[in-house]
């Protein structure tokens, strides 16, 4: 089961995206015996700039800043090992798309997977399109600090 500390990364993400991740994660666990680790959800402008400066991000502006994107790692159930095999993320996308179609109430909304992008392919990234965000928030968020671009521990 996705542990509570991984929920922290979803708490400022659009509710449809958070529900899609949680549903697909449950399906992935049941089907493959592996779990999702949410490595990134909402990012502040400052965090995005730090990630770009550290070479952990290729762009200075991201859908993470709007709460419309997540990055996932696929790990064994105890979180001690993660896979970066692209095929595992292809399977994850199939489950994410299925969960999204089942849960989506928003006309014209889409779930985009970075693994299908022609340039800057990003197999760990999913984002909503044609969905309004409530970000930026009028008050800066106080998010828990964590090392930039690292997989949260199990």
PDB file of C-alpha atoms in Angstrom:
ATOM      1  CA  UNK A   1       0.000   0.000   0.000  1.00  0.00           C
ATOM      2  CA  UNK A   2       1.212   3.525  -0.795  1.00  0.00           C
ATOM      3  CA  UNK A   3       2.507   4.783   2.519  1.00  0.00           C
ATOM      4  CA  UNK A   4       1.325   8.051   4.080  1.00  0.00           C
ATOM      5  CA  UNK A   5       4.601   9.900   3.445  1.00  0.00           C
ATOM      6  CA  UNK A   6       4.004   9.517  -0.303  1.00  0.00           C
ATOM      7  CA  UNK A   7       0.591  11.104   0.081  1.00  0.00           C
ATOM      8  CA  UNK A   8       2.386  14.320   1.081  1.00  0.00           C
ATOM      9  CA  UNK A   9       3.442  14.682  -2.547  1.00  0.00           C
ATOM     10  CA  UNK A  10      -0.183  14.396  -3.704  1.00  0.00           C
ATOM     11  CA  UNK A  11      -1.809  16.745  -1.204  1.00  0.00           C
ATOM     12  CA  UNK A  12      -1.494  19.847  -3.426  1.00  0.00           C
ATOM     13  CA  UNK A  13      -2.068  18.019  -6.712  1.00  0.00           C
ATOM     14  CA  UNK A  14      -5.394  18.370  -8.536  1.00  0.00           C
ATOM     15  CA  UNK A  15      -7.860  15.909  -6.922  1.00  0.00           C
ATOM     16  CA  UNK A  16      -8.552  14.115 -10.220  1.00  0.00           C
ATOM     17  CA  UNK A  17      -4.846  13.458 -10.734  1.00  0.00           C
ATOM     18  CA  UNK A  18      -4.359  12.346  -7.115  1.00  0.00           C
ATOM     19  CA  UNK A  19      -7.311   9.929  -7.372  1.00  0.00           C
ATOM     20  CA  UNK A  20      -5.983   8.593 -10.684  1.00  0.00           C
ATOM     21  CA  UNK A  21      -2.546   7.918  -9.153  1.00  0.00           C
ATOM     22  CA  UNK A  22      -4.013   6.163  -6.114  1.00  0.00           C
ATOM     23  CA  UNK A  23      -6.344   4.005  -8.206  1.00  0.00           C
ATOM     24  CA  UNK A  24      -3.648   3.039 -10.728  1.00  0.00           C
ATOM     25  CA  UNK A  25      -1.194   2.315  -7.898  1.00  0.00           C
ATOM     26  CA  UNK A  26      -3.649  -0.134  -6.356  1.00  0.00           C
ATOM     27  CA  UNK A  27      -4.105  -1.824  -9.747  1.00  0.00           C
ATOM     28  CA  UNK A  28      -0.315  -1.969 -10.329  1.00  0.00           C
ATOM     29  CA  UNK A  29       0.226  -3.569  -6.907  1.00  0.00           C
ATOM     30  CA  UNK A  30      -2.456  -6.178  -7.598  1.00  0.00           C
ATOM     31  CA  UNK A  31      -1.249  -6.912 -11.139  1.00  0.00           C
ATOM     32  CA  UNK A  32       2.552  -6.721 -10.811  1.00  0.00           C
ATOM     33  CA  UNK A  33       3.372  -6.761  -7.093  1.00  0.00           C
ATOM     34  CA  UNK A  34       5.106  -3.387  -7.398  1.00  0.00           C
ATOM     35  CA  UNK A  35       4.176  -0.017  -5.936  1.00  0.00           C
ATOM     36  CA  UNK A  36       4.241   3.604  -7.035  1.00  0.00           C
ATOM     37  CA  UNK A  37       6.344   6.125  -5.154  1.00  0.00           C
ATOM     38  CA  UNK A  38       5.284   9.711  -5.796  1.00  0.00           C
ATOM     39  CA  UNK A  39       8.598  11.510  -6.219  1.00  0.00           C
ATOM     40  CA  UNK A  40       7.142  14.895  -7.146  1.00  0.00           C
ATOM     41  CA  UNK A  41       3.763  16.554  -7.083  1.00  0.00           C
ATOM     42  CA  UNK A  42       3.289  20.294  -6.631  1.00  0.00           C
ATOM     43  CA  UNK A  43       6.468  22.389  -6.898  1.00  0.00           C
ATOM     44  CA  UNK A  44       6.936  26.033  -6.063  1.00  0.00           C
ATOM     45  CA  UNK A  45       8.603  28.334  -8.591  1.00  0.00           C
ATOM     46  CA  UNK A  46      11.654  28.381  -6.321  1.00  0.00           C
ATOM     47  CA  UNK A  47      11.839  24.578  -6.153  1.00  0.00           C
ATOM     48  CA  UNK A  48      11.589  24.351  -9.951  1.00  0.00           C
ATOM     49  CA  UNK A  49      14.422  26.890 -10.302  1.00  0.00           C
ATOM     50  CA  UNK A  50      16.584  24.923  -7.825  1.00  0.00           C
ATOM     51  CA  UNK A  51      15.901  21.700  -9.706  1.00  0.00           C
ATOM     52  CA  UNK A  52      16.840  23.354 -13.015  1.00  0.00           C
ATOM     53  CA  UNK A  53      20.058  24.746 -11.500  1.00  0.00           C
ATOM     54  CA  UNK A  54      20.902  21.309 -10.064  1.00  0.00           C
ATOM     55  CA  UNK A  55      20.342  19.653 -13.457  1.00  0.00           C
ATOM     56  CA  UNK A  56      17.304  17.709 -12.157  1.00  0.00           C
ATOM     57  CA  UNK A  57      14.849  19.560 -14.440  1.00  0.00           C
ATOM     58  CA  UNK A  58      15.189  20.599 -18.064  1.00  0.00           C
ATOM     59  CA  UNK A  59      12.675  23.437 -17.979  1.00  0.00           C
ATOM     60  CA  UNK A  60      12.150  26.494 -15.792  1.00  0.00           C
ATOM     61  CA  UNK A  61       8.348  26.313 -15.929  1.00  0.00           C
ATOM     62  CA  UNK A  62       6.419  23.114 -15.287  1.00  0.00           C
ATOM     63  CA  UNK A  63       2.885  21.828 -14.827  1.00  0.00           C
ATOM     64  CA  UNK A  64       4.100  20.767 -11.380  1.00  0.00           C
ATOM     65  CA  UNK A  65       3.831  24.468 -10.499  1.00  0.00           C
ATOM     66  CA  UNK A  66       0.102  24.364 -11.282  1.00  0.00           C
ATOM     67  CA  UNK A  67      -0.646  21.181  -9.340  1.00  0.00           C
ATOM     68  CA  UNK A  68      -1.445  19.384 -12.592  1.00  0.00           C
ATOM     69  CA  UNK A  69       1.566  17.013 -12.759  1.00  0.00           C
ATOM     70  CA  UNK A  70       3.172  14.134 -10.884  1.00  0.00           C
ATOM     71  CA  UNK A  71       6.355  12.132 -11.223  1.00  0.00           C
ATOM     72  CA  UNK A  72       6.292   8.492 -10.156  1.00  0.00           C
ATOM     73  CA  UNK A  73       8.876   5.826  -9.460  1.00  0.00           C
ATOM     74  CA  UNK A  74       7.935   2.153  -9.628  1.00  0.00           C
ATOM     75  CA  UNK A  75       9.428   0.238  -6.717  1.00  0.00           C
ATOM     76  CA  UNK A  76       9.145  -3.106  -4.984  1.00  0.00           C
ATOM     77  CA  UNK A  77       6.628  -3.191  -2.152  1.00  0.00           C
ATOM     78  CA  UNK A  78       9.102  -2.337   0.599  1.00  0.00           C
ATOM     79  CA  UNK A  79      10.534   0.526  -1.476  1.00  0.00           C
ATOM     80  CA  UNK A  80      14.091  -0.792  -1.308  1.00  0.00           C
ATOM     81  CA  UNK A  81      14.505  -1.020  -5.102  1.00  0.00           C
ATOM     82  CA  UNK A  82      13.007   0.964  -7.956  1.00  0.00           C
ATOM     83  CA  UNK A  83      12.997   0.146 -11.645  1.00  0.00           C
ATOM     84  CA  UNK A  84      13.680   2.628 -14.418  1.00  0.00           C
ATOM     85  CA  UNK A  85      12.810   0.073 -17.136  1.00  0.00           C
ATOM     86  CA  UNK A  86      10.698   1.992 -19.634  1.00  0.00           C
ATOM     87  CA  UNK A  87       8.369  -0.997 -20.100  1.00  0.00           C
ATOM     88  CA  UNK A  88       7.309  -0.801 -16.449  1.00  0.00           C
ATOM     89  CA  UNK A  89       6.245   2.809 -17.024  1.00  0.00           C
ATOM     90  CA  UNK A  90       4.388   1.833 -20.208  1.00  0.00           C
ATOM     91  CA  UNK A  91       2.341  -0.596 -18.108  1.00  0.00           C
ATOM     92  CA  UNK A  92       1.870   2.125 -15.492  1.00  0.00           C
ATOM     93  CA  UNK A  93       0.554   4.449 -18.196  1.00  0.00           C
ATOM     94  CA  UNK A  94      -1.978   1.855 -19.346  1.00  0.00           C
ATOM     95  CA  UNK A  95      -3.275   1.618 -15.773  1.00  0.00           C
ATOM     96  CA  UNK A  96      -3.161   5.401 -15.284  1.00  0.00           C
ATOM     97  CA  UNK A  97      -5.175   5.950 -18.482  1.00  0.00           C
ATOM     98  CA  UNK A  98      -7.711   3.307 -17.456  1.00  0.00           C
ATOM     99  CA  UNK A  99      -8.122   4.849 -13.977  1.00  0.00           C
ATOM    100  CA  UNK A 100      -8.384   8.330 -15.497  1.00  0.00           C
ATOM    101  CA  UNK A 101     -11.142   7.267 -17.926  1.00  0.00           C
ATOM    102  CA  UNK A 102     -13.027   5.632 -15.055  1.00  0.00           C
ATOM    103  CA  UNK A 103     -12.731   8.638 -12.696  1.00  0.00           C
ATOM    104  CA  UNK A 104     -12.759  11.676 -14.995  1.00  0.00           C
ATOM    105  CA  UNK A 105     -15.858  13.929 -14.755  1.00  0.00           C
ATOM    106  CA  UNK A 106     -14.314  16.869 -16.683  1.00  0.00           C
ATOM    107  CA  UNK A 107     -15.284  17.248 -20.369  1.00  0.00           C
ATOM    108  CA  UNK A 108     -12.274  17.383 -22.728  1.00  0.00           C
ATOM    109  CA  UNK A 109      -9.785  16.642 -19.927  1.00  0.00           C
ATOM    110  CA  UNK A 110      -6.815  14.483 -20.886  1.00  0.00           C
ATOM    111  CA  UNK A 111      -4.077  12.648 -19.024  1.00  0.00           C
ATOM    112  CA  UNK A 112      -0.750  13.037 -20.811  1.00  0.00           C
ATOM    113  CA  UNK A 113       2.223  10.756 -20.215  1.00  0.00           C
ATOM    114  CA  UNK A 114       5.701  12.196 -20.710  1.00  0.00           C
ATOM    115  CA  UNK A 115       6.867   8.856 -22.105  1.00  0.00           C
ATOM    116  CA  UNK A 116       4.933   9.613 -25.307  1.00  0.00           C
ATOM    117  CA  UNK A 117       6.474  13.027 -25.894  1.00  0.00           C
ATOM    118  CA  UNK A 118       8.537  13.362 -29.068  1.00  0.00           C
ATOM    119  CA  UNK A 119      11.207  15.506 -27.441  1.00  0.00           C
ATOM    120  CA  UNK A 120      12.303  15.597 -23.809  1.00  0.00           C
ATOM    121  CA  UNK A 121      10.669  12.194 -23.260  1.00  0.00           C
ATOM    122  CA  UNK A 122       9.965  11.830 -19.533  1.00  0.00           C
ATOM    123  CA  UNK A 123       8.731   8.348 -18.652  1.00  0.00           C
ATOM    124  CA  UNK A 124       8.110   9.139 -14.970  1.00  0.00           C
ATOM    125  CA  UNK A 125       5.851  12.162 -15.634  1.00  0.00           C
ATOM    126  CA  UNK A 126       2.052  12.424 -15.983  1.00  0.00           C
ATOM    127  CA  UNK A 127       0.026  15.630 -16.292  1.00  0.00           C
ATOM    128  CA  UNK A 128      -3.529  16.780 -16.813  1.00  0.00           C
ATOM    129  CA  UNK A 129      -4.455  18.841 -19.878  1.00  0.00           C
ATOM    130  CA  UNK A 130      -7.578  20.927 -20.492  1.00  0.00           C
ATOM    131  CA  UNK A 131      -8.131  21.185 -16.738  1.00  0.00           C
ATOM    132  CA  UNK A 132      -8.138  24.419 -14.751  1.00  0.00           C
ATOM    133  CA  UNK A 133      -5.767  24.729 -11.858  1.00  0.00           C
ATOM    134  CA  UNK A 134      -6.265  26.646  -8.643  1.00  0.00           C
ATOM    135  CA  UNK A 135      -2.556  27.533  -8.619  1.00  0.00           C
ATOM    136  CA  UNK A 136      -0.701  29.679  -7.985  1.00  0.00           C
ATOM    137  CA  UNK A 137      -2.157  29.890  -4.525  1.00  0.00           C
ATOM    138  CA  UNK A 138      -2.622  33.322  -2.946  1.00  0.00           C
ATOM    139  CA  UNK A 139      -0.540  32.188   0.054  1.00  0.00           C
ATOM    140  CA  UNK A 140       2.792  30.361  -0.347  1.00  0.00           C
ATOM    141  CA  UNK A 141       2.610  26.703   0.638  1.00  0.00           C
ATOM    142  CA  UNK A 142       4.693  25.336   3.481  1.00  0.00           C
ATOM    143  CA  UNK A 143       5.822  22.051   1.998  1.00  0.00           C
ATOM    144  CA  UNK A 144       8.028  19.526   3.773  1.00  0.00           C
ATOM    145  CA  UNK A 145      11.602  19.755   2.554  1.00  0.00           C
ATOM    146  CA  UNK A 146      13.237  16.780   0.874  1.00  0.00           C
ATOM    147  CA  UNK A 147      16.357  16.276  -1.221  1.00  0.00           C
ATOM    148  CA  UNK A 148      15.764  17.555  -4.751  1.00  0.00           C
ATOM    149  CA  UNK A 149      14.899  14.859  -7.274  1.00  0.00           C
ATOM    150  CA  UNK A 150      15.300  11.897  -4.918  1.00  0.00           C
ATOM    151  CA  UNK A 151      12.893   9.023  -4.493  1.00  0.00           C
ATOM    152  CA  UNK A 152      11.197   9.264  -1.077  1.00  0.00           C
ATOM    153  CA  UNK A 153      12.254   6.426   1.223  1.00  0.00           C
ATOM    154  CA  UNK A 154       9.811   3.609   1.861  1.00  0.00           C
TER     155      UNK A 154
END
